[in-house]
């Protein structure tokens, strides 16, 4: 009887240790990595490039017209943020539209396949000879 209790206590201790180890693995926070974020998030790379080009262009243009360095730097940063956000928004919208179109195409193909299967079943039920489709 005592050996069964000891064995049960050992099992409980083992389970507690395993739970503690698994919780520690899940609690460890993953460090944020800019390179990984840019590579994995759709549209971020192109929106950053567009923001850099647009902001730089506005900043240089402002400097050429006003000759005020601080003002042109402010315009360049504002242009970068504006171009980046607009470009990313456009990219997200475009991806969403493509996903909807793809879903519609898939649904149309499934409906066509169902109709074709139903026609084949009807023809088989009527015992009509089907044309040979092997070419």
PDB file of C-alpha atoms in Angstrom:
ATOM      1  CA  UNK A   1       0.000   0.000   0.000  1.00  0.00           C
ATOM      2  CA  UNK A   2       2.834   2.341   0.872  1.00  0.00           C
ATOM      3  CA  UNK A   3       4.601   1.635  -2.402  1.00  0.00           C
ATOM      4  CA  UNK A   4       1.455   2.588  -4.351  1.00  0.00           C
ATOM      5  CA  UNK A   5       1.227   5.894  -2.462  1.00  0.00           C
ATOM      6  CA  UNK A   6       4.923   6.562  -3.110  1.00  0.00           C
ATOM      7  CA  UNK A   7       4.442   5.745  -6.769  1.00  0.00           C
ATOM      8  CA  UNK A   8       1.422   8.104  -6.989  1.00  0.00           C
ATOM      9  CA  UNK A   9       3.412  10.885  -5.267  1.00  0.00           C
ATOM     10  CA  UNK A  10       6.283  10.413  -7.741  1.00  0.00           C
ATOM     11  CA  UNK A  11       3.840  10.625 -10.661  1.00  0.00           C
ATOM     12  CA  UNK A  12       2.347  13.819  -9.255  1.00  0.00           C
ATOM     13  CA  UNK A  13       5.809  15.339  -8.811  1.00  0.00           C
ATOM     14  CA  UNK A  14       6.762  14.372 -12.358  1.00  0.00           C
ATOM     15  CA  UNK A  15       3.579  15.936 -13.707  1.00  0.00           C
ATOM     16  CA  UNK A  16       4.200  19.122 -11.727  1.00  0.00           C
ATOM     17  CA  UNK A  17       7.751  19.354 -13.086  1.00  0.00           C
ATOM     18  CA  UNK A  18       6.556  18.789 -16.652  1.00  0.00           C
ATOM     19  CA  UNK A  19       3.860  21.449 -16.289  1.00  0.00           C
ATOM     20  CA  UNK A  20       6.354  23.887 -14.816  1.00  0.00           C
ATOM     21  CA  UNK A  21       8.799  23.308 -17.691  1.00  0.00           C
ATOM     22  CA  UNK A  22       6.101  23.657 -20.359  1.00  0.00           C
ATOM     23  CA  UNK A  23       4.787  26.864 -18.747  1.00  0.00           C
ATOM     24  CA  UNK A  24       8.296  28.305 -18.691  1.00  0.00           C
ATOM     25  CA  UNK A  25       8.681  27.557 -22.396  1.00  0.00           C
ATOM     26  CA  UNK A  26       5.416  29.349 -23.175  1.00  0.00           C
ATOM     27  CA  UNK A  27       6.145  32.290 -20.883  1.00  0.00           C
ATOM     28  CA  UNK A  28       9.476  33.107 -22.548  1.00  0.00           C
ATOM     29  CA  UNK A  29       8.852  36.113 -24.750  1.00  0.00           C
ATOM     30  CA  UNK A  30      10.142  36.183 -28.252  1.00  0.00           C
ATOM     31  CA  UNK A  31      12.176  39.259 -29.072  1.00  0.00           C
ATOM     32  CA  UNK A  32      10.799  41.515 -31.782  1.00  0.00           C
ATOM     33  CA  UNK A  33      12.860  41.383 -34.936  1.00  0.00           C
ATOM     34  CA  UNK A  34      12.469  44.121 -37.577  1.00  0.00           C
ATOM     35  CA  UNK A  35      13.909  42.018 -40.402  1.00  0.00           C
ATOM     36  CA  UNK A  36      11.525  39.137 -39.671  1.00  0.00           C
ATOM     37  CA  UNK A  37       8.574  41.544 -39.433  1.00  0.00           C
ATOM     38  CA  UNK A  38       9.345  43.106 -42.812  1.00  0.00           C
ATOM     39  CA  UNK A  39       9.853  39.708 -44.455  1.00  0.00           C
ATOM     40  CA  UNK A  40       6.712  38.062 -43.093  1.00  0.00           C
ATOM     41  CA  UNK A  41       4.164  40.898 -43.199  1.00  0.00           C
ATOM     42  CA  UNK A  42       2.702  41.379 -46.673  1.00  0.00           C
ATOM     43  CA  UNK A  43       3.199  44.801 -48.220  1.00  0.00           C
ATOM     44  CA  UNK A  44       5.492  46.242 -45.547  1.00  0.00           C
ATOM     45  CA  UNK A  45       8.643  46.169 -47.640  1.00  0.00           C
ATOM     46  CA  UNK A  46       7.124  47.952 -50.603  1.00  0.00           C
ATOM     47  CA  UNK A  47       5.327  50.498 -48.409  1.00  0.00           C
ATOM     48  CA  UNK A  48       8.581  51.327 -46.603  1.00  0.00           C
ATOM     49  CA  UNK A  49      10.374  51.778 -49.918  1.00  0.00           C
ATOM     50  CA  UNK A  50       7.564  54.005 -51.201  1.00  0.00           C
ATOM     51  CA  UNK A  51       7.664  56.001 -47.962  1.00  0.00           C
ATOM     52  CA  UNK A  52      11.416  56.519 -48.168  1.00  0.00           C
ATOM     53  CA  UNK A  53      11.266  57.636 -51.806  1.00  0.00           C
ATOM     54  CA  UNK A  54       8.243  59.889 -51.277  1.00  0.00           C
ATOM     55  CA  UNK A  55       9.512  61.438 -48.054  1.00  0.00           C
ATOM     56  CA  UNK A  56      12.955  62.061 -49.498  1.00  0.00           C
ATOM     57  CA  UNK A  57      11.452  63.658 -52.594  1.00  0.00           C
ATOM     58  CA  UNK A  58       9.247  65.974 -50.557  1.00  0.00           C
ATOM     59  CA  UNK A  59      12.101  66.832 -48.218  1.00  0.00           C
ATOM     60  CA  UNK A  60      14.484  67.679 -51.069  1.00  0.00           C
ATOM     61  CA  UNK A  61      11.774  69.619 -52.893  1.00  0.00           C
ATOM     62  CA  UNK A  62      10.975  71.610 -49.759  1.00  0.00           C
ATOM     63  CA  UNK A  63      14.648  72.383 -49.206  1.00  0.00           C
ATOM     64  CA  UNK A  64      15.072  73.544 -52.792  1.00  0.00           C
ATOM     65  CA  UNK A  65      12.144  75.958 -52.463  1.00  0.00           C
ATOM     66  CA  UNK A  66      12.624  77.217 -48.874  1.00  0.00           C
ATOM     67  CA  UNK A  67      16.324  76.629 -48.032  1.00  0.00           C
ATOM     68  CA  UNK A  68      15.207  75.821 -44.466  1.00  0.00           C
ATOM     69  CA  UNK A  69      16.843  72.585 -43.285  1.00  0.00           C
ATOM     70  CA  UNK A  70      14.681  71.922 -40.219  1.00  0.00           C
ATOM     71  CA  UNK A  71      11.476  72.532 -42.141  1.00  0.00           C
ATOM     72  CA  UNK A  72      12.565  70.253 -44.999  1.00  0.00           C
ATOM     73  CA  UNK A  73      13.488  67.483 -42.535  1.00  0.00           C
ATOM     74  CA  UNK A  74      10.063  67.775 -40.907  1.00  0.00           C
ATOM     75  CA  UNK A  75       8.402  67.564 -44.318  1.00  0.00           C
ATOM     76  CA  UNK A  76      10.562  64.549 -45.228  1.00  0.00           C
ATOM     77  CA  UNK A  77       9.533  62.660 -42.059  1.00  0.00           C
ATOM     78  CA  UNK A  78       5.883  63.589 -42.550  1.00  0.00           C
ATOM     79  CA  UNK A  79       6.078  62.526 -46.184  1.00  0.00           C
ATOM     80  CA  UNK A  80       7.661  59.210 -45.201  1.00  0.00           C
ATOM     81  CA  UNK A  81       4.884  58.469 -42.706  1.00  0.00           C
ATOM     82  CA  UNK A  82       2.136  59.571 -45.087  1.00  0.00           C
ATOM     83  CA  UNK A  83       3.439  57.662 -48.099  1.00  0.00           C
ATOM     84  CA  UNK A  84       4.140  54.547 -46.018  1.00  0.00           C
ATOM     85  CA  UNK A  85       0.676  54.438 -44.462  1.00  0.00           C
ATOM     86  CA  UNK A  86      -1.136  55.156 -47.724  1.00  0.00           C
ATOM     87  CA  UNK A  87       0.941  52.572 -49.590  1.00  0.00           C
ATOM     88  CA  UNK A  88       0.379  49.911 -46.919  1.00  0.00           C
ATOM     89  CA  UNK A  89      -3.363  50.652 -46.855  1.00  0.00           C
ATOM     90  CA  UNK A  90      -3.551  50.305 -50.628  1.00  0.00           C
ATOM     91  CA  UNK A  91      -1.592  47.040 -50.502  1.00  0.00           C
ATOM     92  CA  UNK A  92      -3.871  45.622 -47.789  1.00  0.00           C
ATOM     93  CA  UNK A  93      -6.984  46.625 -49.737  1.00  0.00           C
ATOM     94  CA  UNK A  94      -5.586  45.096 -52.935  1.00  0.00           C
ATOM     95  CA  UNK A  95      -4.740  41.816 -51.156  1.00  0.00           C
ATOM     96  CA  UNK A  96      -8.236  41.687 -49.641  1.00  0.00           C
ATOM     97  CA  UNK A  97      -9.793  42.167 -53.097  1.00  0.00           C
ATOM     98  CA  UNK A  98      -7.582  39.433 -54.556  1.00  0.00           C
ATOM     99  CA  UNK A  99      -8.610  37.068 -51.758  1.00  0.00           C
ATOM    100  CA  UNK A 100     -12.301  37.765 -52.453  1.00  0.00           C
ATOM    101  CA  UNK A 101     -11.811  37.177 -56.178  1.00  0.00           C
ATOM    102  CA  UNK A 102      -9.938  33.939 -55.518  1.00  0.00           C
ATOM    103  CA  UNK A 103     -12.705  32.765 -53.182  1.00  0.00           C
ATOM    104  CA  UNK A 104     -15.302  33.528 -55.873  1.00  0.00           C
ATOM    105  CA  UNK A 105     -13.297  31.583 -58.470  1.00  0.00           C
ATOM    106  CA  UNK A 106     -12.964  28.591 -56.141  1.00  0.00           C
ATOM    107  CA  UNK A 107     -16.679  28.674 -55.350  1.00  0.00           C
ATOM    108  CA  UNK A 108     -17.553  28.861 -59.061  1.00  0.00           C
ATOM    109  CA  UNK A 109     -15.290  25.899 -59.811  1.00  0.00           C
ATOM    110  CA  UNK A 110     -16.868  23.862 -57.020  1.00  0.00           C
ATOM    111  CA  UNK A 111     -20.378  24.679 -58.258  1.00  0.00           C
ATOM    112  CA  UNK A 112     -19.407  23.717 -61.820  1.00  0.00           C
ATOM    113  CA  UNK A 113     -17.955  20.411 -60.620  1.00  0.00           C
ATOM    114  CA  UNK A 114     -21.132  19.679 -58.642  1.00  0.00           C
ATOM    115  CA  UNK A 115     -23.294  20.419 -61.685  1.00  0.00           C
ATOM    116  CA  UNK A 116     -21.125  18.202 -63.886  1.00  0.00           C
ATOM    117  CA  UNK A 117     -21.279  15.364 -61.355  1.00  0.00           C
ATOM    118  CA  UNK A 118     -25.061  15.711 -61.151  1.00  0.00           C
ATOM    119  CA  UNK A 119     -25.360  15.577 -64.962  1.00  0.00           C
ATOM    120  CA  UNK A 120     -23.164  12.480 -65.087  1.00  0.00           C
ATOM    121  CA  UNK A 121     -25.284  10.808 -62.399  1.00  0.00           C
ATOM    122  CA  UNK A 122     -28.463  11.694 -64.302  1.00  0.00           C
ATOM    123  CA  UNK A 123     -27.043  10.264 -67.504  1.00  0.00           C
ATOM    124  CA  UNK A 124     -25.933   7.106 -65.704  1.00  0.00           C
ATOM    125  CA  UNK A 125     -29.390   6.779 -64.201  1.00  0.00           C
ATOM    126  CA  UNK A 126     -30.868   7.068 -67.709  1.00  0.00           C
ATOM    127  CA  UNK A 127     -28.230   4.595 -68.921  1.00  0.00           C
ATOM    128  CA  UNK A 128     -27.045   6.858 -71.709  1.00  0.00           C
ATOM    129  CA  UNK A 129     -23.636   6.019 -73.121  1.00  0.00           C
ATOM    130  CA  UNK A 130     -21.080   8.596 -72.071  1.00  0.00           C
ATOM    131  CA  UNK A 131     -18.455   9.710 -74.608  1.00  0.00           C
ATOM    132  CA  UNK A 132     -14.973   8.420 -73.959  1.00  0.00           C
ATOM    133  CA  UNK A 133     -12.924  11.260 -72.386  1.00  0.00           C
ATOM    134  CA  UNK A 134      -9.483   9.636 -72.674  1.00  0.00           C
ATOM    135  CA  UNK A 135      -7.388  11.306 -75.359  1.00  0.00           C
TER     136      UNK A 135
END
